[in-house]
PDB file of C-alpha atoms (C1' of nucleotides) in Angstrom:
ATOM      1  CA  MET A   1      -0.277   0.129   0.241  1.00 92.00           C
ATOM      2  CA  ARG A   2       1.017   3.386  -0.692  1.00 94.00           C
ATOM      3  CA  ILE A   3       1.845   6.391   2.031  1.00 95.00           C
ATOM      4  CA  GLY A   4      -1.244   8.237   2.034  1.00 95.00           C
ATOM      5  CA  GLN A   5      -3.152   4.951   2.533  1.00 95.00           C
ATOM      6  CA  VAL A   6      -0.902   3.903   5.703  1.00 96.00           C
ATOM      7  CA  ALA A   7      -1.067   7.702   7.254  1.00 97.00           C
ATOM      8  CA  GLU A   8      -4.479   7.764   6.654  1.00 95.00           C
ATOM      9  CA  GLN A   9      -5.335   3.965   8.474  1.00 95.00           C
ATOM     10  CA  ALA A  10      -2.458   4.694  11.263  1.00 96.00           C
ATOM     11  CA  GLY A  11      -3.317   8.183  12.165  1.00 95.00           C
ATOM     12  CA  VAL A  12      -0.548  10.220  11.378  1.00 96.00           C
ATOM     13  CA  SER A  13       0.728  12.187   8.823  1.00 97.00           C
ATOM     14  CA  VAL A  14       2.485  11.716   5.464  1.00 97.00           C
ATOM     15  CA  ARG A  15       5.525  13.667   6.615  1.00 97.00           C
ATOM     16  CA  ALA A  16       5.735  11.570   9.963  1.00 97.00           C
ATOM     17  CA  LEU A  17       5.858   8.489   7.976  1.00 97.00           C
ATOM     18  CA  ARG A  18       8.528   9.570   6.121  1.00 97.00           C
ATOM     19  CA  TYR A  19      10.421  10.999   8.878  1.00 96.00           C
ATOM     20  CA  TYR A  20      10.087   7.541  10.808  1.00 95.00           C
ATOM     21  CA  GLU A  21      12.024   5.881   7.453  1.00 95.00           C
ATOM     22  CA  GLU A  22      14.423   8.579   8.255  1.00 94.00           C
ATOM     23  CA  GLN A  23      15.040   7.433  11.754  1.00 93.00           C
ATOM     24  CA  GLY A  24      15.094   3.846  10.581  1.00 91.00           C
ATOM     25  CA  LEU A  25      12.142   3.190  12.625  1.00 93.00           C
ATOM     26  CA  LEU A  26       9.773   2.040   9.322  1.00 94.00           C
ATOM     27  CA  ALA A  27      11.381   0.261   6.391  1.00 92.00           C
ATOM     28  CA  ALA A  28       9.288   0.549   2.960  1.00 94.00           C
ATOM     29  CA  GLU A  29      10.307  -0.753  -0.423  1.00 94.00           C
ATOM     30  CA  ARG A  30      10.215   1.191  -3.065  1.00 93.00           C
ATOM     31  CA  THR A  31       7.934   0.603  -6.625  1.00 92.00           C
ATOM     32  CA  ALA A  32       9.545   1.106  -9.924  1.00 90.00           C
ATOM     33  CA  GLY A  33       8.261   4.920 -10.306  1.00 88.00           C
ATOM     34  CA  GLY A  34      10.493   5.940  -6.407  1.00 90.00           C
ATOM     35  CA  GLN A  35       7.045   5.462  -4.221  1.00 92.00           C
ATOM     36  CA  ARG A  36       7.125   3.811  -1.307  1.00 95.00           C
ATOM     37  CA  ASP A  37       5.219   0.222  -0.881  1.00 95.00           C
ATOM     38  CA  TYR A  38       4.208  -0.604   2.209  1.00 96.00           C
ATOM     39  CA  PRO A  39       2.981  -3.763   3.872  1.00 94.00           C
ATOM     40  CA  PRO A  40      -0.081  -3.885   5.581  1.00 93.00           C
ATOM     41  CA  SER A  41       1.587  -4.733   8.745  1.00 92.00           C
ATOM     42  CA  ALA A  42       2.894  -0.886   8.523  1.00 94.00           C
ATOM     43  CA  VAL A  43      -0.149   0.575  10.122  1.00 95.00           C
ATOM     44  CA  ASP A  44       0.199  -1.644  13.359  1.00 93.00           C
ATOM     45  CA  ARG A  45       3.866  -1.329  13.583  1.00 92.00           C
ATOM     46  CA  VAL A  46       3.136   2.614  13.306  1.00 94.00           C
ATOM     47  CA  ARG A  47       0.319   2.784  15.897  1.00 94.00           C
ATOM     48  CA  PHE A  48       3.066   0.571  18.156  1.00 91.00           C
ATOM     49  CA  ILE A  49       5.719   3.631  17.743  1.00 92.00           C
ATOM     50  CA  GLN A  50       3.124   5.496  18.634  1.00 93.00           C
ATOM     51  CA  ASN A  51       2.320   4.215  21.718  1.00 89.00           C
ATOM     52  CA  LEU A  52       5.954   4.109  22.813  1.00 89.00           C
ATOM     53  CA  TYR A  53       6.002   7.778  21.756  1.00 89.00           C
ATOM     54  CA  ALA A  54       3.366   8.556  24.311  1.00 86.00           C
ATOM     55  CA  ALA A  55       5.099   6.404  27.059  1.00 84.00           C
ATOM     56  CA  GLY A  56       7.473   9.190  26.785  1.00 85.00           C
ATOM     57  CA  LEU A  57      10.314   6.936  24.709  1.00 86.00           C
ATOM     58  CA  SER A  58      12.669   8.476  22.393  1.00 87.00           C
ATOM     59  CA  SER A  59      13.007   7.409  18.918  1.00 87.00           C
ATOM     60  CA  ARG A  60      16.117   5.949  19.839  1.00 89.00           C
ATOM     61  CA  ALA A  61      14.989   3.840  22.346  1.00 89.00           C
ATOM     62  CA  VAL A  62      12.316   2.939  19.964  1.00 90.00           C
ATOM     63  CA  LEU A  63      14.941   1.436  17.471  1.00 90.00           C
ATOM     64  CA  ARG A  64      16.506  -0.470  20.047  1.00 87.00           C
ATOM     65  CA  ILE A  65      13.436  -2.030  21.739  1.00 82.00           C
ATOM     66  CA  LEU A  66      11.383  -2.598  18.409  1.00 84.00           C
ATOM     67  CA  PRO A  67      13.747  -5.468  16.442  1.00 76.00           C
ATOM     68  CA  CYS A  68      12.327  -7.636  19.331  1.00 67.00           C
ATOM     69  CA  MET A  69       8.933  -7.489  17.492  1.00 73.00           C
ATOM     70  CA  GLU A  70      10.373  -8.683  14.275  1.00 72.00           C
ATOM     71  CA  HIS A  71      12.345 -11.634  14.735  1.00 81.00           C
ATOM     72  CA  GLY A  72      10.080 -12.357  18.237  1.00 79.00           C
ATOM     73  CA  VAL A  73      13.561 -12.669  20.229  1.00 86.00           C
ATOM     74  CA  LEU A  74      14.663 -10.681  23.228  1.00 89.00           C
ATOM     75  CA  THR A  75      18.465  -9.997  23.447  1.00 88.00           C
ATOM     76  CA  ASP A  76      19.976  -9.399  26.970  1.00 89.00           C
ATOM     77  CA  GLU A  77      20.694  -5.518  25.548  1.00 89.00           C
ATOM     78  CA  MET A  78      16.980  -5.538  24.392  1.00 90.00           C
ATOM     79  CA  HIS A  79      15.860  -6.964  27.857  1.00 91.00           C
ATOM     80  CA  GLU A  80      17.816  -4.292  29.899  1.00 91.00           C
ATOM     81  CA  ARG A  81      16.190  -1.480  27.693  1.00 91.00           C
ATOM     82  CA  LEU A  82      13.051  -2.427  28.385  1.00 92.00           C
ATOM     83  CA  LEU A  83      13.223  -2.553  32.046  1.00 91.00           C
ATOM     84  CA  ALA A  84      15.390   0.984  32.098  1.00 92.00           C
ATOM     85  CA  GLU A  85      12.739   2.417  30.279  1.00 92.00           C
ATOM     86  CA  ARG A  86       9.899   0.863  31.980  1.00 91.00           C
ATOM     87  CA  ALA A  87      11.458   2.086  35.438  1.00 91.00           C
ATOM     88  CA  ARG A  88      11.604   5.814  33.524  1.00 90.00           C
ATOM     89  CA  VAL A  89       7.668   5.520  32.316  1.00 88.00           C
ATOM     90  CA  GLU A  90       6.954   4.808  35.785  1.00 87.00           C
ATOM     91  CA  THR A  91       9.079   7.809  37.162  1.00 86.00           C
ATOM     92  CA  GLN A  92       7.385  10.265  35.076  1.00 75.00           C
ATOM     93  CA  ALA A  93       4.102   8.793  35.070  1.00 65.00           C
ATOM     94  CA  GLY A  94       1.360  11.066  33.909  1.00 60.00           C
ATOM     95  CA  ARG A  95       3.455  13.656  31.266  1.00 63.00           C
ATOM     96  CA  ALA A  96       4.359  13.380  27.376  1.00 55.00           C
TER      97      ALA A  96
ATOM     98  C1'  DA B   1      -1.359  12.255  -6.452  1.00 66.71           C
ATOM     99  C1'  DT B   2       3.553  10.992  -5.279  1.00 66.71           C
ATOM    100  C1'  DT B   3       8.988  12.337  -4.435  1.00 66.71           C
ATOM    101  C1'  DC B   4      13.312  15.113  -2.595  1.00 66.71           C
ATOM    102  C1'  DT B   5      15.465  18.396   0.735  1.00 66.71           C
ATOM    103  C1'  DC B   6      16.279  22.331   3.725  1.00 66.71           C
ATOM    104  C1'  DA B   7      15.055  25.171   7.551  1.00 66.71           C
ATOM    105  C1'  DC B   8      12.362  26.177  11.770  1.00 66.71           C
ATOM    106  C1'  DA B   9      10.387  25.208  15.986  1.00 66.71           C
TER     107       DA B   9
ATOM    108  C1'  DT C   1       9.583  14.810  17.142  1.00 66.71           C
ATOM    109  C1'  DG C   2       7.994  16.638  13.633  1.00 66.71           C
ATOM    110  C1'  DT C   3       5.947  20.676   9.875  1.00 66.71           C
ATOM    111  C1'  DG C   4       6.312  23.897   5.607  1.00 66.71           C
ATOM    112  C1'  DA C   5       7.526  24.942   1.271  1.00 66.71           C
ATOM    113  C1'  DG C   6       9.611  24.989  -2.664  1.00 66.71           C
ATOM    114  C1'  DT C   7      10.717  21.474  -6.370  1.00 66.71           C
ATOM    115  C1'  DA C   8       9.863  17.406 -10.180  1.00 66.71           C
TER     116       DA C   8
END
DNA sequence: ATTCTCACA
DNA sequence: TGTGAGTA
C-alpha cells in the first residue's frame, strides 16, 4: 500500500511516516516509480511506535527495542533496555 | 497524487 | 519529534 493510505489508517501525517523511515523505524519498499510501498503490517507498526512515543520513549530508544517485535526474540541488551524504560516511564507517570 | 531537500520550532 | 515550503 502507498504512503497516503498508511497515513490515513494509522492516524499520522504522511510527513511523519517519511520521518520514521529516516529514523530507521519504518522500512518501506520502493516501486519502479520511486514511491514507497508499505506492507499492511506497517499500519500496526506505526500505531505501536505511537504508543512508545506516548510513553515518553525517544526514537533512539524505540529503535533499540523495536527489532524484538520483528524477530520475536529478546536480546539481553533489549531486555535491559525495556527494564530501564519501564523504570523511567513509571518515574514520570502522567506526562508526555 | 507522489518524490526529494532545507530550514525551523 | 515533527512541520512548511519549494521542487520535479
